[in-house]
PDB file of C-alpha atoms in Angstrom:
ATOM      1  CA  UNK Y 737      20.221  90.899 115.446  1.00  0.00           C
ATOM      2  CA  UNK Y 738      23.615  90.395 117.042  1.00  0.00           C
ATOM      3  CA  UNK Y 739      25.155  93.390 118.762  1.00  0.00           C
ATOM      4  CA  UNK Y 740      28.156  94.738 116.860  1.00  0.00           C
ATOM      5  CA  UNK Y 741      31.160  96.053 118.727  1.00  0.00           C
ATOM      6  CA  UNK Y 742      34.690  97.110 117.961  1.00  0.00           C
ATOM      7  CA  UNK Y 743      37.196  94.367 118.696  1.00  0.00           C
ATOM      8  CA  UNK Y 744      40.949  93.976 118.634  1.00  0.00           C
ATOM      9  CA  UNK Y 745      43.073  90.910 119.063  1.00  0.00           C
ATOM     10  CA  UNK Y 746      44.159  89.465 122.410  1.00  0.00           C
ATOM     11  CA  UNK Y 747      42.190  90.832 125.389  1.00  0.00           C
ATOM     12  CA  UNK Y 748      40.751  88.682 128.156  1.00  0.00           C
ATOM     13  CA  UNK Y 749      37.269  87.196 127.674  1.00  0.00           C
ATOM     14  CA  UNK Y 750      35.821  89.508 130.351  1.00  0.00           C
ATOM     15  CA  UNK Y 751      36.164  92.474 127.999  1.00  0.00           C
ATOM     16  CA  UNK Y 752      34.155  91.636 124.886  1.00  0.00           C
ATOM     17  CA  UNK Y 753      34.330  95.146 123.409  1.00  0.00           C
ATOM     18  CA  UNK Y 754      38.080  94.663 122.937  1.00  0.00           C
ATOM     19  CA  UNK Y 755      38.024  90.889 122.938  1.00  0.00           C
ATOM     20  CA  UNK Y 756      40.390  90.332 120.021  1.00  0.00           C
ATOM     21  CA  UNK Y 757      43.204  92.807 120.696  1.00  0.00           C
ATOM     22  CA  UNK Y 758      46.888  92.288 119.977  1.00  0.00           C
ATOM     23  CA  UNK Y 759      48.455  88.915 119.257  1.00  0.00           C
ATOM     24  CA  UNK Y 760      51.787  88.887 121.082  1.00  0.00           C
ATOM     25  CA  UNK Y 761      54.488  87.988 118.626  1.00  0.00           C
ATOM     26  CA  UNK Y 762      57.967  87.927 117.722  1.00  0.00           C
ATOM     27  CA  UNK Y 763      57.333  90.189 114.803  1.00  0.00           C
ATOM     28  CA  UNK Y 764      56.789  93.272 116.984  1.00  0.00           C
ATOM     29  CA  UNK Y 765      59.406  92.221 119.475  1.00  0.00           C
ATOM     30  CA  UNK Y 766      57.388  93.013 122.539  1.00  0.00           C
ATOM     31  CA  UNK Y 767      58.671  92.148 126.204  1.00  0.00           C
ATOM     32  CA  UNK Y 768      61.639  90.663 128.770  1.00  0.00           C
ATOM     33  CA  UNK Y 769      64.551  89.971 131.429  1.00  0.00           C
ATOM     34  CA  UNK Y 770      63.958  89.408 135.126  1.00  0.00           C
ATOM     35  CA  UNK Y 771      65.581  92.041 137.377  1.00  0.00           C
ATOM     36  CA  UNK Y 772      64.564  93.489 140.752  1.00  0.00           C
ATOM     37  CA  UNK Y 773      61.999  96.239 140.180  1.00  0.00           C
ATOM     38  CA  UNK Y 774      62.186  99.706 141.806  1.00  0.00           C
ATOM     39  CA  UNK Y 775      58.941  99.017 143.715  1.00  0.00           C
ATOM     40  CA  UNK Y 776      60.328  95.860 145.293  1.00  0.00           C
ATOM     41  CA  UNK Y 777      63.618  97.559 146.102  1.00  0.00           C
ATOM     42  CA  UNK Y 778      61.765 100.296 147.999  1.00  0.00           C
ATOM     43  CA  UNK Y 779      60.029  97.690 150.171  1.00  0.00           C
ATOM     44  CA  UNK Y 780      63.351  96.338 151.434  1.00  0.00           C
ATOM     45  CA  UNK Y 781      64.891  97.644 154.670  1.00  0.00           C
ATOM     46  CA  UNK Y 782      67.620 100.280 154.190  1.00  0.00           C
ATOM     47  CA  UNK Y 783      71.126  98.846 154.005  1.00  0.00           C
ATOM     48  CA  UNK Y 784      74.595 100.266 153.978  1.00  0.00           C
ATOM     49  CA  UNK Y 785      75.636 101.555 150.597  1.00  0.00           C
ATOM     50  CA  UNK Y 786      77.723  98.911 148.814  1.00  0.00           C
ATOM     51  CA  UNK Y 787      81.100  99.677 147.372  1.00  0.00           C
ATOM     52  CA  UNK Y 788      80.933 100.839 143.744  1.00  0.00           C
ATOM     53  CA  UNK Y 789      80.938  97.872 141.404  1.00  0.00           C
ATOM     54  CA  UNK Y 790      83.414  97.596 138.599  1.00  0.00           C
ATOM     55  CA  UNK Y 791      82.037  98.837 135.306  1.00  0.00           C
ATOM     56  CA  UNK Y 792      80.761  95.910 133.198  1.00  0.00           C
ATOM     57  CA  UNK Y 793      82.445  95.177 129.911  1.00  0.00           C
ATOM     58  CA  UNK Y 794      80.830  96.969 127.000  1.00  0.00           C
ATOM     59  CA  UNK Y 795      78.570  94.854 124.812  1.00  0.00           C
ATOM     60  CA  UNK Y 796      80.091  93.922 121.449  1.00  0.00           C
ATOM     61  CA  UNK Y 797      79.144  95.971 118.417  1.00  0.00           C
ATOM     62  CA  UNK Y 798      77.345  94.509 115.411  1.00  0.00           C
ATOM     63  CA  UNK Y 799      79.509  91.435 115.075  1.00  0.00           C
ATOM     64  CA  UNK Y 800      79.693  90.370 111.408  1.00  0.00           C
ATOM     65  CA  UNK Y 801      79.284  86.693 112.333  1.00  0.00           C
ATOM     66  CA  UNK Y 802      76.083  87.428 114.262  1.00  0.00           C
ATOM     67  CA  UNK Y 803      74.657  89.670 111.537  1.00  0.00           C
ATOM     68  CA  UNK Y 804      75.401  87.030 108.894  1.00  0.00           C
ATOM     69  CA  UNK Y 805      73.704  84.356 111.015  1.00  0.00           C
ATOM     70  CA  UNK Y 806      70.565  86.499 111.299  1.00  0.00           C
ATOM     71  CA  UNK Y 807      70.508  86.992 107.525  1.00  0.00           C
ATOM     72  CA  UNK Y 808      70.780  83.220 107.040  1.00  0.00           C
ATOM     73  CA  UNK Y 809      67.887  82.757 109.470  1.00  0.00           C
ATOM     74  CA  UNK Y 810      65.747  85.147 107.418  1.00  0.00           C
ATOM     75  CA  UNK Y 811      66.672  83.335 104.211  1.00  0.00           C
ATOM     76  CA  UNK Y 812      65.741  79.973 105.783  1.00  0.00           C
ATOM     77  CA  UNK Y 813      62.334  81.323 106.837  1.00  0.00           C
ATOM     78  CA  UNK Y 814      61.622  82.870 103.440  1.00  0.00           C
ATOM     79  CA  UNK Y 815      62.626  79.650 101.681  1.00  0.00           C
ATOM     80  CA  UNK Y 816      59.719  77.771 103.259  1.00  0.00           C
ATOM     81  CA  UNK Y 817      56.870  77.633 100.740  1.00  0.00           C
ATOM     82  CA  UNK Y 818      54.819  75.454 103.099  1.00  0.00           C
ATOM     83  CA  UNK Y 819      55.509  75.599 106.819  1.00  0.00           C
ATOM     84  CA  UNK Y 820      54.028  74.597 110.157  1.00  0.00           C
ATOM     85  CA  UNK Y 821      55.513  75.660 113.486  1.00  0.00           C
ATOM     86  CA  UNK Y 822      54.327  75.153 117.070  1.00  0.00           C
ATOM     87  CA  UNK Y 823      55.406  77.639 119.745  1.00  0.00           C
ATOM     88  CA  UNK Y 824      55.376  77.140 123.509  1.00  0.00           C
ATOM     89  CA  UNK Y 825      55.007  80.708 124.726  1.00  0.00           C
ATOM     90  CA  UNK Y 826      55.608  82.310 128.125  1.00  0.00           C
ATOM     91  CA  UNK Y 827      54.739  85.968 128.674  1.00  0.00           C
ATOM     92  CA  UNK Y 828      54.979  88.192 131.726  1.00  0.00           C
ATOM     93  CA  UNK Y 829      52.662  90.850 133.094  1.00  0.00           C
ATOM     94  CA  UNK Y 830      53.693  93.399 135.723  1.00  0.00           C
ATOM     95  CA  UNK Y 831      51.399  94.363 138.616  1.00  0.00           C
ATOM     96  CA  UNK Y 832      51.217  97.954 139.863  1.00  0.00           C
ATOM     97  CA  UNK Y 833      53.308  96.786 142.838  1.00  0.00           C
ATOM     98  CA  UNK Y 834      56.093  95.767 140.455  1.00  0.00           C
ATOM     99  CA  UNK Y 835      55.519  92.040 141.005  1.00  0.00           C
ATOM    100  CA  UNK Y 836      55.639  90.011 137.810  1.00  0.00           C
ATOM    101  CA  UNK Y 837      53.338  87.172 136.790  1.00  0.00           C
ATOM    102  CA  UNK Y 838      54.062  84.573 134.111  1.00  0.00           C
ATOM    103  CA  UNK Y 839      51.477  83.032 131.799  1.00  0.00           C
ATOM    104  CA  UNK Y 840      51.898  80.152 129.381  1.00  0.00           C
ATOM    105  CA  UNK Y 841      50.280  79.265 126.095  1.00  0.00           C
ATOM    106  CA  UNK Y 842      50.808  77.767 122.663  1.00  0.00           C
ATOM    107  CA  UNK Y 843      50.661  79.047 119.107  1.00  0.00           C
ATOM    108  CA  UNK Y 844      50.453  77.027 115.894  1.00  0.00           C
ATOM    109  CA  UNK Y 845      51.173  78.781 112.613  1.00  0.00           C
ATOM    110  CA  UNK Y 846      50.544  77.194 109.188  1.00  0.00           C
ATOM    111  CA  UNK Y 847      51.716  79.053 106.087  1.00  0.00           C
ATOM    112  CA  UNK Y 848      51.341  78.367 102.382  1.00  0.00           C
ATOM    113  CA  UNK Y 849      52.988  81.021 100.268  1.00  0.00           C
ATOM    114  CA  UNK Y 850      52.099  83.285  98.688  1.00  0.00           C
ATOM    115  CA  UNK Y 851      48.659  83.945 100.149  1.00  0.00           C
ATOM    116  CA  UNK Y 852      47.415  81.460 102.766  1.00  0.00           C
ATOM    117  CA  UNK Y 853      47.885  81.475 106.535  1.00  0.00           C
ATOM    118  CA  UNK Y 854      46.251  80.034 109.631  1.00  0.00           C
ATOM    119  CA  UNK Y 855      47.200  80.667 113.257  1.00  0.00           C
ATOM    120  CA  UNK Y 856      45.813  79.165 116.470  1.00  0.00           C
ATOM    121  CA  UNK Y 857      46.610  80.839 119.793  1.00  0.00           C
ATOM    122  CA  UNK Y 858      45.677  78.964 122.981  1.00  0.00           C
ATOM    123  CA  UNK Y 859      46.045  79.632 126.691  1.00  0.00           C
ATOM    124  CA  UNK Y 860      43.977  79.164 129.831  1.00  0.00           C
ATOM    125  CA  UNK Y 861      42.863  82.804 129.528  1.00  0.00           C
ATOM    126  CA  UNK Y 862      42.081  83.098 125.819  1.00  0.00           C
ATOM    127  CA  UNK Y 863      41.744  81.230 122.550  1.00  0.00           C
ATOM    128  CA  UNK Y 864      42.076  82.933 119.177  1.00  0.00           C
ATOM    129  CA  UNK Y 865      42.168  81.717 115.583  1.00  0.00           C
ATOM    130  CA  UNK Y 866      43.276  83.644 112.489  1.00  0.00           C
ATOM    131  CA  UNK Y 867      42.339  82.605 108.948  1.00  0.00           C
ATOM    132  CA  UNK Y 868      43.703  84.151 105.757  1.00  0.00           C
ATOM    133  CA  UNK Y 869      42.745  82.735 102.339  1.00  0.00           C
ATOM    134  CA  UNK Y 870      44.202  85.354 100.017  1.00  0.00           C
ATOM    135  CA  UNK Y 871      41.024  87.457 100.018  1.00  0.00           C
ATOM    136  CA  UNK Y 872      39.808  87.859 103.601  1.00  0.00           C
ATOM    137  CA  UNK Y 873      41.414  87.820 107.051  1.00  0.00           C
ATOM    138  CA  UNK Y 874      39.199  86.602 109.896  1.00  0.00           C
ATOM    139  CA  UNK Y 875      39.869  86.629 113.645  1.00  0.00           C
ATOM    140  CA  UNK Y 876      37.779  84.229 115.721  1.00  0.00           C
ATOM    141  CA  UNK Y 877      37.348  83.953 119.506  1.00  0.00           C
ATOM    142  CA  UNK Y 878      35.759  80.487 119.919  1.00  0.00           C
ATOM    143  CA  UNK Y 879      35.120  80.780 123.655  1.00  0.00           C
ATOM    144  CA  UNK Y 880      33.329  84.099 123.189  1.00  0.00           C
ATOM    145  CA  UNK Y 881      31.511  83.142 119.991  1.00  0.00           C
ATOM    146  CA  UNK Y 882      32.611  86.299 118.157  1.00  0.00           C
ATOM    147  CA  UNK Y 883      34.478  86.762 114.895  1.00  0.00           C
ATOM    148  CA  UNK Y 884      35.553  89.718 112.781  1.00  0.00           C
ATOM    149  CA  UNK Y 885      36.747  89.927 109.175  1.00  0.00           C
ATOM    150  CA  UNK Y 886      38.133  92.458 106.762  1.00  0.00           C
ATOM    151  CA  UNK Y 887      38.909  92.241 103.028  1.00  0.00           C
ATOM    152  CA  UNK Y 888      42.595  91.661 102.418  1.00  0.00           C
ATOM    153  CA  UNK Y 889      43.611  90.671  98.900  1.00  0.00           C
ATOM    154  CA  UNK Y 890      47.308  90.154  98.309  1.00  0.00           C
ATOM    155  CA  UNK Y 891      50.251  88.144  99.568  1.00  0.00           C
ATOM    156  CA  UNK Y 892      50.922  87.077 103.159  1.00  0.00           C
ATOM    157  CA  UNK Y 893      53.577  89.790 103.416  1.00  0.00           C
ATOM    158  CA  UNK Y 894      51.134  92.464 102.260  1.00  0.00           C
ATOM    159  CA  UNK Y 895      48.351  91.363 104.592  1.00  0.00           C
ATOM    160  CA  UNK Y 896      50.711  91.217 107.577  1.00  0.00           C
ATOM    161  CA  UNK Y 897      51.770  94.812 106.912  1.00  0.00           C
ATOM    162  CA  UNK Y 898      48.118  95.873 106.560  1.00  0.00           C
ATOM    163  CA  UNK Y 899      46.991  94.028 109.707  1.00  0.00           C
ATOM    164  CA  UNK Y 900      49.806  95.582 111.735  1.00  0.00           C
ATOM    165  CA  UNK Y 901      49.539  99.170 110.470  1.00  0.00           C
ATOM    166  CA  UNK Y 902      45.740  99.474 110.251  1.00  0.00           C
ATOM    167  CA  UNK Y 903      44.387  97.049 112.862  1.00  0.00           C
ATOM    168  CA  UNK Y 904      47.301  96.628 115.334  1.00  0.00           C
ATOM    169  CA  UNK Y 905      47.398  92.875 114.723  1.00  0.00           C
ATOM    170  CA  UNK Y 906      50.803  91.182 114.625  1.00  0.00           C
ATOM    171  CA  UNK Y 907      51.476  87.704 113.217  1.00  0.00           C
ATOM    172  CA  UNK Y 908      54.207  85.554 114.820  1.00  0.00           C
ATOM    173  CA  UNK Y 909      57.680  85.140 113.293  1.00  0.00           C
ATOM    174  CA  UNK Y 910      57.329  87.348 110.255  1.00  0.00           C
ATOM    175  CA  UNK Y 911      59.665  90.157 111.290  1.00  0.00           C
ATOM    176  CA  UNK Y 912      62.363  87.521 111.689  1.00  0.00           C
ATOM    177  CA  UNK Y 913      61.730  86.585 108.057  1.00  0.00           C
ATOM    178  CA  UNK Y 914      62.511  90.175 107.031  1.00  0.00           C
ATOM    179  CA  UNK Y 915      66.184  89.754 107.888  1.00  0.00           C
ATOM    180  CA  UNK Y 916      68.307  90.236 104.808  1.00  0.00           C
ATOM    181  CA  UNK Y 917      65.543  91.987 102.822  1.00  0.00           C
ATOM    182  CA  UNK Y 918      64.432  95.061 104.786  1.00  0.00           C
ATOM    183  CA  UNK Y 919      67.279  97.505 105.584  1.00  0.00           C
ATOM    184  CA  UNK Y 920      65.137  99.189 108.267  1.00  0.00           C
ATOM    185  CA  UNK Y 921      65.027  95.975 110.284  1.00  0.00           C
ATOM    186  CA  UNK Y 922      68.822  95.735 110.295  1.00  0.00           C
ATOM    187  CA  UNK Y 923      69.297  99.464 110.971  1.00  0.00           C
ATOM    188  CA  UNK Y 924      67.524  99.107 114.333  1.00  0.00           C
ATOM    189  CA  UNK Y 925      70.278  96.815 115.628  1.00  0.00           C
ATOM    190  CA  UNK Y 926      72.771  98.542 117.931  1.00  0.00           C
ATOM    191  CA  UNK Y 927      74.717  95.476 119.049  1.00  0.00           C
ATOM    192  CA  UNK Y 928      74.676  91.795 118.060  1.00  0.00           C
ATOM    193  CA  UNK Y 929      76.986  89.000 119.122  1.00  0.00           C
ATOM    194  CA  UNK Y 930      77.303  85.227 119.334  1.00  0.00           C
ATOM    195  CA  UNK Y 931      76.873  83.861 122.865  1.00  0.00           C
ATOM    196  CA  UNK Y 932      77.670  80.214 122.100  1.00  0.00           C
ATOM    197  CA  UNK Y 933      76.132  76.766 121.792  1.00  0.00           C
ATOM    198  CA  UNK Y 934      73.116  75.889 123.922  1.00  0.00           C
ATOM    199  CA  UNK Y 935      70.529  73.119 124.201  1.00  0.00           C
ATOM    200  CA  UNK Y 936      66.887  73.769 123.230  1.00  0.00           C
ATOM    201  CA  UNK Y 937      64.443  70.841 123.336  1.00  0.00           C
ATOM    202  CA  UNK Y 938      67.374  68.425 123.239  1.00  0.00           C
ATOM    203  CA  UNK Y 939      68.858  70.070 120.124  1.00  0.00           C
ATOM    204  CA  UNK Y 940      72.124  72.024 120.078  1.00  0.00           C
ATOM    205  CA  UNK Y 941      71.423  75.527 118.767  1.00  0.00           C
ATOM    206  CA  UNK Y 942      73.607  78.633 118.493  1.00  0.00           C
ATOM    207  CA  UNK Y 943      72.655  81.457 120.830  1.00  0.00           C
ATOM    208  CA  UNK Y 944      72.809  85.117 119.647  1.00  0.00           C
ATOM    209  CA  UNK Y 945      72.035  88.313 121.571  1.00  0.00           C
ATOM    210  CA  UNK Y 946      70.787  91.510 119.917  1.00  0.00           C
ATOM    211  CA  UNK Y 947      70.069  95.019 121.244  1.00  0.00           C
ATOM    212  CA  UNK Y 948      67.762  97.598 119.649  1.00  0.00           C
ATOM    213  CA  UNK Y 949      66.788 101.055 120.973  1.00  0.00           C
ATOM    214  CA  UNK Y 950      63.889  99.894 123.173  1.00  0.00           C
ATOM    215  CA  UNK Y 951      64.331  96.129 123.365  1.00  0.00           C
ATOM    216  CA  UNK Y 952      66.833  93.328 123.797  1.00  0.00           C
ATOM    217  CA  UNK Y 953      66.245  89.998 122.127  1.00  0.00           C
ATOM    218  CA  UNK Y 954      67.961  86.645 122.011  1.00  0.00           C
ATOM    219  CA  UNK Y 955      67.548  83.994 119.358  1.00  0.00           C
ATOM    220  CA  UNK Y 956      68.760  80.396 119.229  1.00  0.00           C
ATOM    221  CA  UNK Y 957      69.357  79.072 115.688  1.00  0.00           C
ATOM    222  CA  UNK Y 958      69.553  75.516 114.376  1.00  0.00           C
ATOM    223  CA  UNK Y 959      72.700  76.255 112.409  1.00  0.00           C
ATOM    224  CA  UNK Y 960      73.698  72.611 112.136  1.00  0.00           C
ATOM    225  CA  UNK Y 961      70.460  71.718 110.387  1.00  0.00           C
ATOM    226  CA  UNK Y 962      67.581  73.818 109.072  1.00  0.00           C
ATOM    227  CA  UNK Y 963      68.923  77.226 110.075  1.00  0.00           C
ATOM    228  CA  UNK Y 964      65.497  78.021 111.560  1.00  0.00           C
ATOM    229  CA  UNK Y 965      65.002  79.607 114.997  1.00  0.00           C
ATOM    230  CA  UNK Y 966      64.724  77.220 117.941  1.00  0.00           C
ATOM    231  CA  UNK Y 967      63.860  79.807 120.578  1.00  0.00           C
ATOM    232  CA  UNK Y 968      63.263  83.542 120.977  1.00  0.00           C
ATOM    233  CA  UNK Y 969      63.418  85.737 124.107  1.00  0.00           C
ATOM    234  CA  UNK Y 970      62.461  89.427 123.980  1.00  0.00           C
ATOM    235  CA  UNK Y 971      63.062  92.080 126.670  1.00  0.00           C
ATOM    236  CA  UNK Y 972      61.111  95.335 126.811  1.00  0.00           C
ATOM    237  CA  UNK Y 973      63.586  97.855 128.247  1.00  0.00           C
ATOM    238  CA  UNK Y 974      61.018 100.679 128.135  1.00  0.00           C
ATOM    239  CA  UNK Y 975      59.257  99.077 131.118  1.00  0.00           C
ATOM    240  CA  UNK Y 976      61.343  99.434 134.341  1.00  0.00           C
ATOM    241  CA  UNK Y 977      60.286  95.896 135.317  1.00  0.00           C
ATOM    242  CA  UNK Y 978      61.504  94.580 131.938  1.00  0.00           C
ATOM    243  CA  UNK Y 979      58.824  91.877 131.410  1.00  0.00           C
ATOM    244  CA  UNK Y 980      59.770  88.901 129.288  1.00  0.00           C
ATOM    245  CA  UNK Y 981      58.330  87.100 126.295  1.00  0.00           C
ATOM    246  CA  UNK Y 982      59.696  83.655 125.397  1.00  0.00           C
ATOM    247  CA  UNK Y 983      58.793  81.328 122.525  1.00  0.00           C
ATOM    248  CA  UNK Y 984      60.258  77.853 121.994  1.00  0.00           C
ATOM    249  CA  UNK Y 985      59.640  76.600 118.452  1.00  0.00           C
ATOM    250  CA  UNK Y 986      58.991  73.118 117.074  1.00  0.00           C
ATOM    251  CA  UNK Y 987      59.047  72.953 113.270  1.00  0.00           C
ATOM    252  CA  UNK Y 988      56.819  70.290 111.729  1.00  0.00           C
ATOM    253  CA  UNK Y 989      57.329  68.808 108.244  1.00  0.00           C
ATOM    254  CA  UNK Y 990      54.352  70.230 106.389  1.00  0.00           C
ATOM    255  CA  UNK Y 991      52.405  69.304 103.276  1.00  0.00           C
ATOM    256  CA  UNK Y 992      50.130  71.594 101.296  1.00  0.00           C
ATOM    257  CA  UNK Y 993      46.685  71.763 102.869  1.00  0.00           C
ATOM    258  CA  UNK Y 994      43.337  72.170 101.130  1.00  0.00           C
ATOM    259  CA  UNK Y 995      42.393  75.772 100.387  1.00  0.00           C
ATOM    260  CA  UNK Y 996      39.278  75.389 102.551  1.00  0.00           C
ATOM    261  CA  UNK Y 997      41.525  75.008 105.619  1.00  0.00           C
ATOM    262  CA  UNK Y 998      42.365  78.717 105.389  1.00  0.00           C
ATOM    263  CA  UNK Y 999      38.782  79.962 105.000  1.00  0.00           C
ATOM    264  CA  UNK Y1000      36.710  80.606 108.118  1.00  0.00           C
ATOM    265  CA  UNK Y1001      33.277  78.958 108.322  1.00  0.00           C
ATOM    266  CA  UNK Y1002      31.295  80.424 111.243  1.00  0.00           C
ATOM    267  CA  UNK Y1003      30.082  77.718 113.644  1.00  0.00           C
ATOM    268  CA  UNK Y1004      26.415  77.796 114.556  1.00  0.00           C
ATOM    269  CA  UNK Y1005      25.635  80.349 117.248  1.00  0.00           C
ATOM    270  CA  UNK Y1006      28.608  82.639 116.592  1.00  0.00           C
ATOM    271  CA  UNK Y1007      28.241  86.355 115.873  1.00  0.00           C
ATOM    272  CA  UNK Y1008      30.123  88.705 113.569  1.00  0.00           C
ATOM    273  CA  UNK Y1009      31.251  92.016 115.062  1.00  0.00           C
ATOM    274  CA  UNK Y1010      33.203  94.921 113.597  1.00  0.00           C
ATOM    275  CA  UNK Y1011      36.958  95.137 113.932  1.00  0.00           C
ATOM    276  CA  UNK Y1012      38.398  98.432 115.116  1.00  0.00           C
ATOM    277  CA  UNK Y1013      40.999 100.264 113.086  1.00  0.00           C
ATOM    278  CA  UNK Y1014      43.866 102.139 114.661  1.00  0.00           C
ATOM    279  CA  UNK Y1015      43.461 105.933 115.036  1.00  0.00           C
ATOM    280  CA  UNK Y1016      44.994 107.779 112.095  1.00  0.00           C
ATOM    281  CA  UNK Y1017      47.847 109.216 114.155  1.00  0.00           C
ATOM    282  CA  UNK Y1018      48.707 105.820 115.673  1.00  0.00           C
ATOM    283  CA  UNK Y1019      48.535 104.121 112.284  1.00  0.00           C
ATOM    284  CA  UNK Y1020      50.820 106.757 110.776  1.00  0.00           C
ATOM    285  CA  UNK Y1021      53.307 106.275 113.617  1.00  0.00           C
ATOM    286  CA  UNK Y1022      53.238 102.497 113.229  1.00  0.00           C
ATOM    287  CA  UNK Y1023      53.790 102.783 109.483  1.00  0.00           C
ATOM    288  CA  UNK Y1024      56.664 105.200 109.944  1.00  0.00           C
ATOM    289  CA  UNK Y1025      58.312 102.916 112.497  1.00  0.00           C
ATOM    290  CA  UNK Y1026      58.777 100.090 110.023  1.00  0.00           C
TER     291      UNK Y1026
END
């Protein structure tokens, strides 16, 4: 009989007990900007104190143009009944010395509303697949040969909330889709402003910058076409090193797929293991933070 172990989405293959820990995603807005860290600054030789710098200009408040653009982005995402998007992702990890390392990967997300989803996450360090068919959500680690499932009837929106609050699993892009529908998402914004036009993958997109209590994020929108996001950058200001998460999106014209595409069929030799739930206090905090 296969050994059963608790798993959560996103850990490295060397740790099979937590082999499927958290999927890094835009939805939870997790990580960002490159500045000199305190540890590196301490390694430098002492220097004469510089003259006080002029105070920087204050960031704009919640600019109505920027807030309206974010609402249009959310509407464009929610309008998609069938969607496929590829993401080129770069994330940063910070060593105890303060030195930062960057890692690349890709994510493909296929959605058929109201109740079908499939995600593939690939990098040199881990591969993960998520299947949701309207009844069951399954997380699969093909390189490890492990998978875990839990019953999840309902819509994509409902299962994303359940996966996040109970199992600490986040699905890419879906918090962006909440713009214009969830007042709590908008209430978190402290400042938002339009930066200007910029080029992403050869396309001219409009660049916006947003600040929330613990994070900064930037989004580039295809306002001249689909209105969908072209790129996302997130900065975790709670970490002194401010590691960065970047996703560059390519939207693919999609057609409805067969229902079987969203149902996991275990390959020969794979083993089912139990998925860990969040502790009650952590789950309550996550639910209250939404």
